[in-house]
Amino acid sequence: MLKSIFLGLLPVVCAVTPVAAQSLERAEAAYFRGDYADAMEMMLPLAEEGDRHAQYLIGFMHERGQGVPKDPAKGAEWYGRAAERGNPFAQNNLGVLYKHGRGVSQDYVMAYKWFDLAASGYLPAELGHRERAVLNQQDIVAKMTPEQVSEAQKLAEEFREANAGFADRPPRVR
């Protein structure tokens, strides 16, 4: 009985993923042609459903004021959602906001944590992004005490342990 229910639902479950991917692709296409209002309208439902790439892009749009009023605090909120779901681009950008105190209180420990996670979360093909996260991390260390560095490393490790599945992120799912 349960097997037949599962097999009956399988086509529906499988059909959801391509539709969501196509929706994100359309939203990205709108974003890259500069149609930020349409991009936001298409991305918001995806982001609210937990799509970490859509969350990252919404954070980026708020931080930069693309199609919405510039609001680093909203950018940090959306980056935070994506970062918590393992998006290394959001993790790095959230680290930058913490480093400079834009949209969040300046916090070198949190900046280091997010830079550390971003540096270890990028795929091999994203080497340039990884290097940027490492440089950000090195820059912030110079402003921290050894105790702060230790605390930040502990926070990053706790996050990794609690979210071990994020290391298997497929290339297209940022």
PDB file of C-alpha atoms in Angstrom, residues 3-173:
ATOM      1  CA  LYS A   3       4.815   1.473  -1.890  1.00  0.00           C
ATOM      2  CA  SER A   4       2.018   2.176  -4.352  1.00  0.00           C
ATOM      3  CA  ILE A   5       1.360   5.579  -2.764  1.00  0.00           C
ATOM      4  CA  PHE A   6       5.068   6.438  -2.989  1.00  0.00           C
ATOM      5  CA  LEU A   7       5.309   5.261  -6.598  1.00  0.00           C
ATOM      6  CA  GLY A   8       2.168   7.207  -7.441  1.00  0.00           C
ATOM      7  CA  LEU A   9       3.631  10.393  -5.996  1.00  0.00           C
ATOM      8  CA  LEU A  10       7.068   9.927  -7.551  1.00  0.00           C
ATOM      9  CA  PRO A  11       6.210  11.637 -10.864  1.00  0.00           C
ATOM     10  CA  VAL A  12       4.763  14.601  -8.983  1.00  0.00           C
ATOM     11  CA  VAL A  13       7.845  14.927  -6.754  1.00  0.00           C
ATOM     12  CA  CYS A  14      10.211  14.596  -9.709  1.00  0.00           C
ATOM     13  CA  ALA A  15       8.240  17.168 -11.716  1.00  0.00           C
ATOM     14  CA  VAL A  16       8.644  19.803  -8.997  1.00  0.00           C
ATOM     15  CA  THR A  17      12.422  19.993  -9.263  1.00  0.00           C
ATOM     16  CA  PRO A  18      12.628  20.833 -12.997  1.00  0.00           C
ATOM     17  CA  VAL A  19       9.860  23.435 -12.640  1.00  0.00           C
ATOM     18  CA  ALA A  20      11.685  25.127  -9.762  1.00  0.00           C
ATOM     19  CA  ALA A  21      14.949  25.027 -11.718  1.00  0.00           C
ATOM     20  CA  GLN A  22      13.264  26.554 -14.769  1.00  0.00           C
ATOM     21  CA  SER A  23      11.711  29.258 -12.579  1.00  0.00           C
ATOM     22  CA  LEU A  24      15.105  30.099 -11.110  1.00  0.00           C
ATOM     23  CA  GLU A  25      16.651  30.173 -14.578  1.00  0.00           C
ATOM     24  CA  ARG A  26      13.951  32.596 -15.767  1.00  0.00           C
ATOM     25  CA  ALA A  27      14.494  34.749 -12.680  1.00  0.00           C
ATOM     26  CA  GLU A  28      18.258  34.766 -13.256  1.00  0.00           C
ATOM     27  CA  ALA A  29      17.744  35.666 -16.920  1.00  0.00           C
ATOM     28  CA  ALA A  30      15.581  38.631 -15.864  1.00  0.00           C
ATOM     29  CA  TYR A  31      18.229  39.645 -13.328  1.00  0.00           C
ATOM     30  CA  PHE A  32      21.092  39.514 -15.835  1.00  0.00           C
ATOM     31  CA  ARG A  33      19.212  41.587 -18.390  1.00  0.00           C
ATOM     32  CA  GLY A  34      18.648  44.201 -15.672  1.00  0.00           C
ATOM     33  CA  ASP A  35      14.937  43.562 -15.182  1.00  0.00           C
ATOM     34  CA  TYR A  36      15.292  43.539 -11.412  1.00  0.00           C
ATOM     35  CA  ALA A  37      11.598  43.980 -10.600  1.00  0.00           C
ATOM     36  CA  ASP A  38      10.657  40.865 -12.587  1.00  0.00           C
ATOM     37  CA  ALA A  39      13.631  38.973 -11.178  1.00  0.00           C
ATOM     38  CA  MET A  40      12.575  39.827  -7.636  1.00  0.00           C
ATOM     39  CA  GLU A  41       8.972  38.847  -8.313  1.00  0.00           C
ATOM     40  CA  MET A  42      10.055  35.454  -9.676  1.00  0.00           C
ATOM     41  CA  MET A  43      12.728  34.802  -7.040  1.00  0.00           C
ATOM     42  CA  LEU A  44      10.807  35.736  -3.916  1.00  0.00           C
ATOM     43  CA  PRO A  45       8.534  32.651  -3.849  1.00  0.00           C
ATOM     44  CA  LEU A  46      11.545  30.405  -4.503  1.00  0.00           C
ATOM     45  CA  ALA A  47      13.530  32.100  -1.745  1.00  0.00           C
ATOM     46  CA  GLU A  48      10.655  31.838   0.698  1.00  0.00           C
ATOM     47  CA  GLU A  49      10.491  28.105  -0.068  1.00  0.00           C
ATOM     48  CA  GLY A  50      14.168  27.800   0.886  1.00  0.00           C
ATOM     49  CA  ASP A  51      16.044  28.044  -2.424  1.00  0.00           C
ATOM     50  CA  ARG A  52      19.466  29.194  -1.226  1.00  0.00           C
ATOM     51  CA  HIS A  53      20.536  30.636  -4.565  1.00  0.00           C
ATOM     52  CA  ALA A  54      17.374  32.748  -4.837  1.00  0.00           C
ATOM     53  CA  GLN A  55      17.918  33.861  -1.228  1.00  0.00           C
ATOM     54  CA  TYR A  56      21.484  34.885  -2.074  1.00  0.00           C
ATOM     55  CA  LEU A  57      20.410  36.876  -5.139  1.00  0.00           C
ATOM     56  CA  ILE A  58      17.664  38.649  -3.196  1.00  0.00           C
ATOM     57  CA  GLY A  59      20.228  39.556  -0.546  1.00  0.00           C
ATOM     58  CA  PHE A  60      22.558  40.855  -3.268  1.00  0.00           C
ATOM     59  CA  MET A  61      19.778  42.958  -4.793  1.00  0.00           C
ATOM     60  CA  HIS A  62      18.905  44.490  -1.411  1.00  0.00           C
ATOM     61  CA  GLU A  63      22.544  45.149  -0.567  1.00  0.00           C
ATOM     62  CA  ARG A  64      23.176  46.841  -3.929  1.00  0.00           C
ATOM     63  CA  GLY A  65      19.777  48.495  -4.361  1.00  0.00           C
ATOM     64  CA  GLN A  66      18.948  46.663  -7.577  1.00  0.00           C
ATOM     65  CA  GLY A  67      15.208  46.945  -8.197  1.00  0.00           C
ATOM     66  CA  VAL A  68      14.593  47.650  -4.524  1.00  0.00           C
ATOM     67  CA  PRO A  69      15.745  50.438  -2.204  1.00  0.00           C
ATOM     68  CA  LYS A  70      19.326  49.865  -1.056  1.00  0.00           C
ATOM     69  CA  ASP A  71      19.054  48.193   2.335  1.00  0.00           C
ATOM     70  CA  PRO A  72      22.122  46.367   3.680  1.00  0.00           C
ATOM     71  CA  ALA A  73      20.106  45.117   6.679  1.00  0.00           C
ATOM     72  CA  LYS A  74      17.644  43.316   4.383  1.00  0.00           C
ATOM     73  CA  GLY A  75      20.597  42.122   2.327  1.00  0.00           C
ATOM     74  CA  ALA A  76      22.144  40.681   5.488  1.00  0.00           C
ATOM     75  CA  GLU A  77      18.851  39.011   6.401  1.00  0.00           C
ATOM     76  CA  TRP A  78      18.600  37.252   3.031  1.00  0.00           C
ATOM     77  CA  TYR A  79      22.307  36.440   2.926  1.00  0.00           C
ATOM     78  CA  GLY A  80      21.860  34.946   6.390  1.00  0.00           C
ATOM     79  CA  ARG A  81      19.093  32.658   5.186  1.00  0.00           C
ATOM     80  CA  ALA A  82      21.186  31.463   2.246  1.00  0.00           C
ATOM     81  CA  ALA A  83      24.356  31.228   4.356  1.00  0.00           C
ATOM     82  CA  GLU A  84      22.584  29.057   6.928  1.00  0.00           C
ATOM     83  CA  ARG A  85      21.598  26.760   4.057  1.00  0.00           C
ATOM     84  CA  GLY A  86      25.226  26.463   2.903  1.00  0.00           C
ATOM     85  CA  ASN A  87      25.526  28.984   0.054  1.00  0.00           C
ATOM     86  CA  PRO A  88      29.216  30.018   0.036  1.00  0.00           C
ATOM     87  CA  PHE A  89      28.546  33.196  -1.970  1.00  0.00           C
ATOM     88  CA  ALA A  90      26.091  34.347   0.684  1.00  0.00           C
ATOM     89  CA  GLN A  91      28.484  33.269   3.436  1.00  0.00           C
ATOM     90  CA  ASN A  92      31.275  35.397   1.989  1.00  0.00           C
ATOM     91  CA  ASN A  93      29.038  38.426   1.424  1.00  0.00           C
ATOM     92  CA  LEU A  94      27.575  38.116   4.922  1.00  0.00           C
ATOM     93  CA  GLY A  95      31.144  38.022   6.255  1.00  0.00           C
ATOM     94  CA  VAL A  96      31.884  41.267   4.413  1.00  0.00           C
ATOM     95  CA  LEU A  97      28.839  42.915   5.983  1.00  0.00           C
ATOM     96  CA  TYR A  98      29.958  41.793   9.456  1.00  0.00           C
ATOM     97  CA  LYS A  99      33.519  42.927   8.744  1.00  0.00           C
ATOM     98  CA  HIS A 100      32.397  46.463   7.879  1.00  0.00           C
ATOM     99  CA  GLY A 101      29.299  46.689  10.069  1.00  0.00           C
ATOM    100  CA  ARG A 102      26.963  47.275   7.117  1.00  0.00           C
ATOM    101  CA  GLY A 103      23.403  46.204   7.829  1.00  0.00           C
ATOM    102  CA  VAL A 104      24.602  44.329  10.927  1.00  0.00           C
ATOM    103  CA  SER A 105      26.711  45.246  13.929  1.00  0.00           C
ATOM    104  CA  GLN A 106      30.413  44.979  13.203  1.00  0.00           C
ATOM    105  CA  ASP A 107      31.523  41.589  14.478  1.00  0.00           C
ATOM    106  CA  TYR A 108      34.901  40.160  13.502  1.00  0.00           C
ATOM    107  CA  VAL A 109      34.131  36.776  15.039  1.00  0.00           C
ATOM    108  CA  MET A 110      31.035  36.354  12.852  1.00  0.00           C
ATOM    109  CA  ALA A 111      32.896  37.731   9.822  1.00  0.00           C
ATOM    110  CA  TYR A 112      35.674  35.167  10.305  1.00  0.00           C
ATOM    111  CA  LYS A 113      33.142  32.354  10.776  1.00  0.00           C
ATOM    112  CA  TRP A 114      31.387  33.138   7.500  1.00  0.00           C
ATOM    113  CA  PHE A 115      34.641  33.668   5.564  1.00  0.00           C
ATOM    114  CA  ASP A 116      35.919  30.331   6.875  1.00  0.00           C
ATOM    115  CA  LEU A 117      32.738  28.534   5.844  1.00  0.00           C
ATOM    116  CA  ALA A 118      32.693  30.214   2.436  1.00  0.00           C
ATOM    117  CA  ALA A 119      36.332  29.312   1.750  1.00  0.00           C
ATOM    118  CA  SER A 120      35.631  25.656   2.448  1.00  0.00           C
ATOM    119  CA  GLY A 121      32.270  25.652   0.653  1.00  0.00           C
ATOM    120  CA  TYR A 122      33.234  26.727  -2.841  1.00  0.00           C
ATOM    121  CA  LEU A 123      33.585  24.115  -5.541  1.00  0.00           C
ATOM    122  CA  PRO A 124      36.993  23.589  -7.233  1.00  0.00           C
ATOM    123  CA  ALA A 125      35.780  25.492 -10.317  1.00  0.00           C
ATOM    124  CA  GLU A 126      35.066  28.496  -8.070  1.00  0.00           C
ATOM    125  CA  LEU A 127      38.719  28.949  -7.132  1.00  0.00           C
ATOM    126  CA  GLY A 128      38.723  32.735  -7.546  1.00  0.00           C
ATOM    127  CA  HIS A 129      35.817  33.069  -5.150  1.00  0.00           C
ATOM    128  CA  ARG A 130      37.521  30.761  -2.665  1.00  0.00           C
ATOM    129  CA  GLU A 131      40.686  32.866  -2.828  1.00  0.00           C
ATOM    130  CA  ARG A 132      38.657  36.012  -2.135  1.00  0.00           C
ATOM    131  CA  ALA A 133      37.108  34.398   0.953  1.00  0.00           C
ATOM    132  CA  VAL A 134      40.560  33.317   2.177  1.00  0.00           C
ATOM    133  CA  LEU A 135      41.929  36.843   1.666  1.00  0.00           C
ATOM    134  CA  ASN A 136      38.946  38.295   3.530  1.00  0.00           C
ATOM    135  CA  GLN A 137      39.595  35.839   6.347  1.00  0.00           C
ATOM    136  CA  GLN A 138      43.301  36.712   6.484  1.00  0.00           C
ATOM    137  CA  ASP A 139      42.490  40.423   6.555  1.00  0.00           C
ATOM    138  CA  ILE A 140      40.090  40.027   9.469  1.00  0.00           C
ATOM    139  CA  VAL A 141      42.524  37.883  11.512  1.00  0.00           C
ATOM    140  CA  ALA A 142      44.877  40.853  11.746  1.00  0.00           C
ATOM    141  CA  LYS A 143      42.145  42.725  13.651  1.00  0.00           C
ATOM    142  CA  MET A 144      41.267  39.896  16.042  1.00  0.00           C
ATOM    143  CA  THR A 145      42.652  38.584  19.303  1.00  0.00           C
ATOM    144  CA  PRO A 146      43.716  34.927  19.485  1.00  0.00           C
ATOM    145  CA  GLU A 147      40.655  34.284  21.659  1.00  0.00           C
ATOM    146  CA  GLN A 148      38.355  35.748  19.021  1.00  0.00           C
ATOM    147  CA  VAL A 149      39.965  33.624  16.299  1.00  0.00           C
ATOM    148  CA  SER A 150      39.528  30.525  18.437  1.00  0.00           C
ATOM    149  CA  GLU A 151      35.869  31.372  19.080  1.00  0.00           C
ATOM    150  CA  ALA A 152      35.234  31.969  15.367  1.00  0.00           C
ATOM    151  CA  GLN A 153      36.910  28.688  14.414  1.00  0.00           C
ATOM    152  CA  LYS A 154      34.770  26.876  16.960  1.00  0.00           C
ATOM    153  CA  LEU A 155      31.584  28.451  15.564  1.00  0.00           C
ATOM    154  CA  ALA A 156      32.553  27.488  12.012  1.00  0.00           C
ATOM    155  CA  GLU A 157      33.319  23.919  13.053  1.00  0.00           C
ATOM    156  CA  GLU A 158      30.021  23.625  14.941  1.00  0.00           C
ATOM    157  CA  PHE A 159      28.197  24.833  11.827  1.00  0.00           C
ATOM    158  CA  ARG A 160      30.015  22.273   9.660  1.00  0.00           C
ATOM    159  CA  GLU A 161      29.161  19.453  12.048  1.00  0.00           C
ATOM    160  CA  ALA A 162      25.505  20.460  12.186  1.00  0.00           C
ATOM    161  CA  ASN A 163      25.261  20.888   8.403  1.00  0.00           C
ATOM    162  CA  ALA A 164      27.507  18.172   6.982  1.00  0.00           C
ATOM    163  CA  GLY A 165      25.287  17.633   3.904  1.00  0.00           C
ATOM    164  CA  PHE A 166      26.045  21.058   2.479  1.00  0.00           C
ATOM    165  CA  ALA A 167      29.458  19.862   1.331  1.00  0.00           C
ATOM    166  CA  ASP A 168      27.711  17.817  -1.369  1.00  0.00           C
ATOM    167  CA  ARG A 169      26.144  20.830  -3.051  1.00  0.00           C
ATOM    168  CA  PRO A 170      25.619  20.210  -6.764  1.00  0.00           C
ATOM    169  CA  PRO A 171      27.393  22.686  -9.076  1.00  0.00           C
ATOM    170  CA  ARG A 172      24.189  24.398 -10.271  1.00  0.00           C
ATOM    171  CA  VAL A 173      22.601  24.725  -6.838  1.00  0.00           C
TER     172      VAL A 173
END
